[in-house]
Amino acid sequence: MNQGKYIFAQLTDFIPRRVFDRIVSKHNGNKYVRSFTCWNQMLCMVFGQLTSRDSMRDLLLTLEAFM
């Protein structure tokens, strides 16, 4: 049944955000970040894996097509 969420959003709900944020803060991952956070980068990399992108350029072109 449709819950009003995309499949990608439903899949990323399984990733524990608190644990991820704790690891990022432990290693100062977002120290010099202005807009593209570690969480955003992780979501892009997961999307690239799920859609079988061949390269970063291919992933970038795909993400730009959605925006």
Short mmCIF file of N, CA and C in Angstrom, two decimals:
data_model
loop_
_atom_site.label_atom_id
_atom_site.label_comp_id
_atom_site.label_asym_id
_atom_site.label_seq_id
_atom_site.Cartn_x
_atom_site.Cartn_y
_atom_site.Cartn_z
N MET A 1 0.83 -1.17 0.00
CA MET A 1 0.00 0.00 0.00
C MET A 1 0.89 1.25 0.00
N ASN A 2 0.50 2.24 -0.74
CA ASN A 2 1.26 3.48 -0.85
C ASN A 2 1.18 4.27 0.45
N GLN A 3 2.36 4.59 1.00
CA GLN A 3 2.43 5.39 2.22
C GLN A 3 2.77 6.84 1.91
N GLY A 4 2.83 7.20 0.63
CA GLY A 4 3.14 8.56 0.25
C GLY A 4 4.62 8.85 0.24
N LYS A 5 5.47 7.82 0.26
CA LYS A 5 6.92 8.00 0.24
C LYS A 5 7.50 7.25 -0.94
N TYR A 6 8.57 7.83 -1.51
CA TYR A 6 9.27 7.14 -2.58
C TYR A 6 10.00 5.93 -2.02
N ILE A 7 10.32 4.99 -2.90
CA ILE A 7 11.02 3.76 -2.48
C ILE A 7 12.37 4.09 -1.90
N PHE A 8 13.09 5.06 -2.48
CA PHE A 8 14.40 5.44 -1.96
C PHE A 8 14.28 5.96 -0.53
N ALA A 9 13.27 6.76 -0.24
CA ALA A 9 13.06 7.26 1.12
C ALA A 9 12.72 6.12 2.08
N GLN A 10 11.97 5.15 1.61
CA GLN A 10 11.64 4.01 2.46
C GLN A 10 12.88 3.17 2.75
N LEU A 11 13.78 3.04 1.77
CA LEU A 11 15.01 2.29 1.99
C LEU A 11 15.95 3.01 2.95
N THR A 12 16.05 4.32 2.83
CA THR A 12 16.96 5.06 3.70
C THR A 12 16.43 5.19 5.12
N ASP A 13 15.16 4.88 5.34
CA ASP A 13 14.63 4.86 6.70
C ASP A 13 15.28 3.76 7.54
N PHE A 14 15.84 2.76 6.88
CA PHE A 14 16.50 1.67 7.61
C PHE A 14 17.88 2.06 8.14
N ILE A 15 18.43 3.16 7.63
CA ILE A 15 19.75 3.62 8.08
C ILE A 15 19.55 4.41 9.37
N PRO A 16 20.21 4.00 10.45
CA PRO A 16 20.04 4.70 11.73
C PRO A 16 20.71 6.08 11.69
N ARG A 17 19.91 7.13 11.58
CA ARG A 17 20.43 8.49 11.44
C ARG A 17 21.21 8.94 12.67
N ARG A 18 20.75 8.57 13.86
CA ARG A 18 21.46 8.97 15.09
C ARG A 18 22.85 8.39 15.14
N VAL A 19 22.99 7.13 14.77
CA VAL A 19 24.30 6.49 14.78
C VAL A 19 25.20 7.16 13.75
N PHE A 20 24.67 7.44 12.59
CA PHE A 20 25.44 8.11 11.55
C PHE A 20 25.90 9.49 12.01
N ASP A 21 24.99 10.27 12.59
CA ASP A 21 25.34 11.60 13.08
C ASP A 21 26.37 11.54 14.20
N ARG A 22 26.28 10.53 15.04
CA ARG A 22 27.26 10.39 16.14
C ARG A 22 28.65 10.09 15.58
N ILE A 23 28.73 9.25 14.57
CA ILE A 23 30.02 8.93 13.96
C ILE A 23 30.60 10.16 13.25
N VAL A 24 29.75 10.91 12.56
CA VAL A 24 30.21 12.12 11.87
C VAL A 24 30.73 13.15 12.87
N SER A 25 30.02 13.33 13.97
CA SER A 25 30.48 14.31 14.96
C SER A 25 31.74 13.84 15.67
N LYS A 26 31.88 12.54 15.86
CA LYS A 26 33.09 12.00 16.49
C LYS A 26 34.33 12.28 15.65
N HIS A 27 34.20 12.21 14.35
CA HIS A 27 35.33 12.41 13.44
C HIS A 27 35.35 13.79 12.79
N ASN A 28 34.49 14.71 13.26
CA ASN A 28 34.40 16.08 12.73
C ASN A 28 34.21 16.08 11.21
N GLY A 29 33.31 15.25 10.74
CA GLY A 29 33.08 15.11 9.31
C GLY A 29 32.48 16.34 8.65
N ASN A 30 31.68 17.09 9.38
CA ASN A 30 31.03 18.27 8.83
C ASN A 30 31.70 19.57 9.28
N LYS A 31 32.97 19.51 9.62
CA LYS A 31 33.64 20.66 10.21
C LYS A 31 33.68 21.87 9.28
N TYR A 32 34.07 21.68 8.05
CA TYR A 32 34.19 22.79 7.10
C TYR A 32 33.10 22.77 6.04
N VAL A 33 31.98 22.16 6.33
CA VAL A 33 30.90 22.00 5.36
C VAL A 33 30.01 23.23 5.36
N ARG A 34 29.66 23.67 4.16
CA ARG A 34 28.72 24.78 4.03
C ARG A 34 27.32 24.27 3.71
N SER A 35 27.22 23.39 2.71
CA SER A 35 25.88 22.95 2.32
C SER A 35 25.79 21.44 2.07
N PHE A 36 26.82 20.83 1.54
CA PHE A 36 26.77 19.41 1.17
C PHE A 36 27.31 18.57 2.34
N THR A 37 26.41 18.15 3.22
CA THR A 37 26.80 17.46 4.44
C THR A 37 27.18 16.01 4.17
N CYS A 38 27.71 15.37 5.18
CA CYS A 38 28.06 13.95 5.07
C CYS A 38 26.82 13.10 4.80
N TRP A 39 25.71 13.48 5.40
CA TRP A 39 24.46 12.74 5.17
C TRP A 39 24.04 12.83 3.71
N ASN A 40 24.13 14.02 3.12
CA ASN A 40 23.80 14.20 1.71
C ASN A 40 24.72 13.39 0.82
N GLN A 41 26.01 13.39 1.15
CA GLN A 41 26.96 12.61 0.36
C GLN A 41 26.67 11.12 0.45
N MET A 42 26.34 10.65 1.65
CA MET A 42 26.02 9.23 1.82
C MET A 42 24.78 8.86 1.02
N LEU A 43 23.77 9.73 1.02
CA LEU A 43 22.56 9.45 0.24
C LEU A 43 22.86 9.40 -1.25
N CYS A 44 23.73 10.28 -1.72
CA CYS A 44 24.11 10.26 -3.15
C CYS A 44 24.85 8.97 -3.48
N MET A 45 25.74 8.52 -2.60
CA MET A 45 26.50 7.30 -2.86
C MET A 45 25.58 6.07 -2.83
N VAL A 46 24.62 6.06 -1.92
CA VAL A 46 23.65 4.95 -1.88
C VAL A 46 22.82 4.94 -3.16
N PHE A 47 22.39 6.11 -3.59
CA PHE A 47 21.63 6.21 -4.84
C PHE A 47 22.45 5.70 -6.02
N GLY A 48 23.72 6.07 -6.06
CA GLY A 48 24.60 5.61 -7.13
C GLY A 48 24.76 4.10 -7.14
N GLN A 49 24.87 3.50 -5.96
CA GLN A 49 24.97 2.04 -5.88
C GLN A 49 23.68 1.36 -6.31
N LEU A 50 22.55 1.88 -5.85
CA LEU A 50 21.27 1.25 -6.18
C LEU A 50 20.91 1.37 -7.65
N THR A 51 21.38 2.42 -8.31
CA THR A 51 21.06 2.61 -9.72
C THR A 51 22.19 2.16 -10.63
N SER A 52 23.21 1.53 -10.07
CA SER A 52 24.33 0.96 -10.83
C SER A 52 25.03 1.98 -11.72
N ARG A 53 25.37 3.11 -11.15
CA ARG A 53 26.11 4.13 -11.90
C ARG A 53 27.54 3.66 -12.11
N ASP A 54 28.11 3.97 -13.27
CA ASP A 54 29.45 3.52 -13.62
C ASP A 54 30.55 4.45 -13.13
N SER A 55 30.23 5.73 -12.95
CA SER A 55 31.25 6.69 -12.56
C SER A 55 30.60 7.84 -11.80
N MET A 56 31.44 8.68 -11.22
CA MET A 56 30.93 9.86 -10.53
C MET A 56 30.28 10.83 -11.51
N ARG A 57 30.84 10.92 -12.71
CA ARG A 57 30.25 11.80 -13.72
C ARG A 57 28.86 11.31 -14.10
N ASP A 58 28.70 10.02 -14.25
CA ASP A 58 27.40 9.44 -14.56
C ASP A 58 26.41 9.72 -13.44
N LEU A 59 26.86 9.57 -12.19
CA LEU A 59 26.00 9.85 -11.04
C LEU A 59 25.62 11.32 -11.00
N LEU A 60 26.57 12.21 -11.25
CA LEU A 60 26.31 13.64 -11.26
C LEU A 60 25.29 14.02 -12.32
N LEU A 61 25.43 13.47 -13.50
CA LEU A 61 24.48 13.77 -14.58
C LEU A 61 23.08 13.27 -14.24
N THR A 62 23.01 12.12 -13.60
CA THR A 62 21.71 11.57 -13.19
C THR A 62 21.07 12.44 -12.13
N LEU A 63 21.84 12.86 -11.14
CA LEU A 63 21.29 13.70 -10.07
C LEU A 63 20.89 15.07 -10.59
N GLU A 64 21.65 15.62 -11.53
CA GLU A 64 21.28 16.91 -12.11
C GLU A 64 20.00 16.82 -12.92
N ALA A 65 19.72 15.67 -13.49
CA ALA A 65 18.49 15.50 -14.27
C ALA A 65 17.25 15.54 -13.36
N PHE A 66 17.42 15.16 -12.10
CA PHE A 66 16.30 15.17 -11.15
C PHE A 66 16.04 16.56 -10.61
N MET A 67 17.00 17.44 -10.69
CA MET A 67 16.83 18.77 -10.08
C MET A 67 16.42 19.81 -11.06
#
